[in-house]
XYZ file of C-alpha atoms in Angstrom:
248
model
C 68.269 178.245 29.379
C 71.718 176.904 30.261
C 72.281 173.572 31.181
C 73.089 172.949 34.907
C 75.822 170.386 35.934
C 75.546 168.049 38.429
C 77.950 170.373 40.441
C 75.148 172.572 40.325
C 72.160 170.935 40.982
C 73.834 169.282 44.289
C 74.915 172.532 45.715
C 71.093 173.486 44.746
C 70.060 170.294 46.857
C 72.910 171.332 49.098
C 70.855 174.106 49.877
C 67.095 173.274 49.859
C 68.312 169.774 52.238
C 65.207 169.688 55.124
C 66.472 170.032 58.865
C 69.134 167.541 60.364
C 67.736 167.791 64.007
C 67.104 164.923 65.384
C 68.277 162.681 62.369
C 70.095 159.349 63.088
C 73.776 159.433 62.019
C 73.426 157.713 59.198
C 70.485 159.086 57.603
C 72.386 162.541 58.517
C 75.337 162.118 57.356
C 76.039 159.262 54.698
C 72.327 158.565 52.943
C 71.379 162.328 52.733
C 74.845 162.883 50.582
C 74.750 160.053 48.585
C 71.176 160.560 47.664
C 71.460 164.382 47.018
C 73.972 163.235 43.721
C 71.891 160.412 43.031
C 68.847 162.774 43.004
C 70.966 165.398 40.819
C 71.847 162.606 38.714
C 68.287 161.367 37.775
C 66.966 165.565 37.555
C 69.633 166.000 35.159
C 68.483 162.397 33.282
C 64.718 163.476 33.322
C 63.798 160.744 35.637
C 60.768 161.520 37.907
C 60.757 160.957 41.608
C 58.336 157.897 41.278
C 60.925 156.459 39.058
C 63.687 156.791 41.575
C 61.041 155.299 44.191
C 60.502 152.318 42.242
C 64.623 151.897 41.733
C 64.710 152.034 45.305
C 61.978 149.123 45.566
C 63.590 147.202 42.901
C 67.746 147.589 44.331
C 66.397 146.618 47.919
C 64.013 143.180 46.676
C 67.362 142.099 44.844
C 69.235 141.975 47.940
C 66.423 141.062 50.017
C 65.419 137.997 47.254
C 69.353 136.936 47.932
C 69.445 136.739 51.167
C 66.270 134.403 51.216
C 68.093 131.940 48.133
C 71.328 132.204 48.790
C 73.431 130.719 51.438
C 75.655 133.455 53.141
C 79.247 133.935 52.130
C 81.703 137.123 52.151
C 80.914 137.826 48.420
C 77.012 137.617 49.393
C 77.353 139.470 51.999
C 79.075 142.341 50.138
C 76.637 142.001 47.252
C 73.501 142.261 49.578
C 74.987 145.201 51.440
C 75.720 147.072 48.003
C 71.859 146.490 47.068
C 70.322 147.159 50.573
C 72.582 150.949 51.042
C 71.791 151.839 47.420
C 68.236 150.942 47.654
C 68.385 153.329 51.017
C 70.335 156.208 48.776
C 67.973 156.018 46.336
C 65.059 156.571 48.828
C 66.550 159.416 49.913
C 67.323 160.681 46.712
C 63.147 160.595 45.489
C 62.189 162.828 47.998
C 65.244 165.305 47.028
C 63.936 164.899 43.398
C 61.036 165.837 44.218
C 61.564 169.127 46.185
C 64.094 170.347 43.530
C 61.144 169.901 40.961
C 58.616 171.848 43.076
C 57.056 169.563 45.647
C 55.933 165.938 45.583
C 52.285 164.318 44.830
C 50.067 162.015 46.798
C 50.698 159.123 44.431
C 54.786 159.589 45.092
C 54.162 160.032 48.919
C 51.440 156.822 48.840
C 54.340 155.129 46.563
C 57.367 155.712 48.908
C 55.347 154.705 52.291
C 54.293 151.220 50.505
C 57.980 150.555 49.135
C 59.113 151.098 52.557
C 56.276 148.467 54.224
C 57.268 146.081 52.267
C 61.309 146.222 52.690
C 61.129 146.450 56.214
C 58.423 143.127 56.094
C 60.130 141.379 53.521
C 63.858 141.465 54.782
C 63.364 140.062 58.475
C 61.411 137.830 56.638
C 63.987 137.220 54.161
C 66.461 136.586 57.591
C 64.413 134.096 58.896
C 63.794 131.597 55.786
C 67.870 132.410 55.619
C 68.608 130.982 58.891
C 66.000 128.236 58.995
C 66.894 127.250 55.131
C 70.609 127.420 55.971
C 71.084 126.229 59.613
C 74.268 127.549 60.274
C 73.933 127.908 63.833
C 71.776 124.866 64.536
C 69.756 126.207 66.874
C 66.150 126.855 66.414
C 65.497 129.639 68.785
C 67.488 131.993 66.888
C 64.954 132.088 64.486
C 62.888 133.875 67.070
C 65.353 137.012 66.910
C 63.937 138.020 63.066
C 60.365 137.238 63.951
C 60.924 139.799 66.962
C 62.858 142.391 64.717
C 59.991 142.120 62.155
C 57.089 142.802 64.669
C 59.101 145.287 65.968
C 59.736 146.955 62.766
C 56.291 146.714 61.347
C 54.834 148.344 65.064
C 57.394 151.227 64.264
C 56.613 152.004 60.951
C 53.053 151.794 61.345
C 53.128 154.140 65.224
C 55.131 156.250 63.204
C 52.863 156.999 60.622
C 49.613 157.003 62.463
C 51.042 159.675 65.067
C 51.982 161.858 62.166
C 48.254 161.516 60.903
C 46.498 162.296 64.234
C 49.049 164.885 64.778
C 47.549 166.551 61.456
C 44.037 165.934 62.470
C 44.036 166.575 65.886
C 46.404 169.921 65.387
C 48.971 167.806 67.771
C 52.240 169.886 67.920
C 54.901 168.769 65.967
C 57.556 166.929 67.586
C 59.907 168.980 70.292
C 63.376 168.335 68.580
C 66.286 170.785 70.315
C 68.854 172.035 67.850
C 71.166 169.888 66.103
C 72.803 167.612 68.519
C 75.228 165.503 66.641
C 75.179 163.101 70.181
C 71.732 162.781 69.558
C 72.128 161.599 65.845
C 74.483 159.010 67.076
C 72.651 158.105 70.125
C 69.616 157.297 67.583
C 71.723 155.522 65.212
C 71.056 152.145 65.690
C 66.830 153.042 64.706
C 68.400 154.181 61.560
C 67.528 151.531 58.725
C 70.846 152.219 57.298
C 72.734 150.770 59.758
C 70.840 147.506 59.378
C 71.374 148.056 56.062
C 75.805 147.812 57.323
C 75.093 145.149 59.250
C 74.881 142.327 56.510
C 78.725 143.297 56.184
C 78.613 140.076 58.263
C 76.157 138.029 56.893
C 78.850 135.673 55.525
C 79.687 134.961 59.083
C 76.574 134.144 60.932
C 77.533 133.850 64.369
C 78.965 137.676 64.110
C 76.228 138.645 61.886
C 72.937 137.158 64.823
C 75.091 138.953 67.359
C 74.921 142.123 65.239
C 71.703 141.624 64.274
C 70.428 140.621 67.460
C 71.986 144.029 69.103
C 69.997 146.191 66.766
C 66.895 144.345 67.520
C 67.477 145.359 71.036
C 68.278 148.955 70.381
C 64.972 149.696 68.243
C 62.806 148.003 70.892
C 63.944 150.466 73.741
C 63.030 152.967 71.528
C 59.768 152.011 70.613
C 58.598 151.286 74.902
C 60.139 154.846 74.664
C 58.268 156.127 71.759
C 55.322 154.440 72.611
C 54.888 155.876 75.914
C 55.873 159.628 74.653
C 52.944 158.724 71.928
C 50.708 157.939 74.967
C 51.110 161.114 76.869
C 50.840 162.854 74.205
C 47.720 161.717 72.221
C 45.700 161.497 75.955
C 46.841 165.296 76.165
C 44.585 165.837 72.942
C 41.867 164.385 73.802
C 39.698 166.538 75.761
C 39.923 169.180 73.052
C 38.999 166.654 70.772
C 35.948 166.144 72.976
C 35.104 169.746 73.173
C 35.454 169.630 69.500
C 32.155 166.814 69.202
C 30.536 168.057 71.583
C 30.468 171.757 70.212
């Protein structure tokens, strides 16, 4: 058999990528890239998608761990960013590894949701001992804006995968997305955890950085009074047939 570059296995990638419609910006058109060479990178190396998961794990609780410790500067700031977008590449790139291989397993797709539960928990957490450790804006009801952010978060993550599950269940039909709007993708961008992930550009100045951070927060709650209500209407929609269903 004749060995494949990496030229080779990222056009393969190239071509086996899953749909782009309604995909934040980000996601769409950085993380997807960068992962699809990372992913070619570890097929060519041997590495197994799990692997690549736990990378991911292990890049983001660096940066995460730092931003706890370490009191913000510029070089932080760049350091943390670094971790936090290849941490996000990487989890891209395990579920590319895994489709070029022939498909993924219940372990990798158990391992990847749990990896991302505890990022999302542990870096507003992570923000919070920051600014209460640090005090750089001496003023204690900042520390309210990462508490928010992290209930927010952890409500998203966990709405998102529950509706997916009753969806499967319930033979819900999979979410309406129309073509390939590259407005959309931006409009969504802020939900995107990669642009969090560019945010802590300006963690070594905190009073940029809160406003920043602060903004996002407020983007990712008007989606999620959004999503939640589209949830709503939707699971109430199922549930007469799931009625019919016990009753038959």
């Amino acid at each position: 058999m004749t060995r494949r570059s990496l030229g080779d296995v990222v056009a393969e990638l190239a071509r086996a990528q899953k749909s782009s419609a309604g995909t934040p910006a980000y996601s769409r058109f950085v993380n997807r890239r960068i992962g699809r060479y990372l992913a070619a990178a570890a097929f060519l190396a041997g590495r197994t998608p799990n692997q690549v998961s736990l990378a991911s794990g292990f890049c983001s609780l660096i940066g995460i761990v730092l931003i706890a410790l370490v009191e913000p500067s510029l070089p932080l700031a760049l350091v943390v960013t670094a971790l936090l977008v290849l941490g996000y590449a990487l989890d891209s790139a395990d579920g590319q590894l895994a489709r070029l291989r022939g498909g993924g397993s219940p372990l990798g797709e158990w391992l990847d949701h749990m990896i991302d539960c505890v990022k999302v928990a542990l870096l507003h957490s992570a923000v919070l001992i920051s600014l209460y450790r640090f005090d750089a804006l001496s003023n204690e009801l900042v520390l309210l804006i990462p508490l928010a952010y992290l209930c927010v978060s952890t409500v998203m993550f966990f709405g998102l995968i529950l509706i997916d599950q009753l969806r499967r269940r319930h033979g819900g039909a999979k979410p309406n997305v129309r073509g390939d709007s590259v407005v959309k993708s931006l409009l969504i961008a802020p939900t995107d955890y990669g642009i969090l992930c560019l945010v802590f550009l300006a963690f070594g100045r905190p009073s940029l950085f809160i406003v920043l951070y602060a903004a996002m927060l407020a983007a990712n709650l008007v989606f999620l009074l959004a999503a939640i209500a589209k949830w709503y209407r939707e699971m109430a929609a199922l549930q007469p047939a799931a009625r019919v269903e016990v009753q038959g």
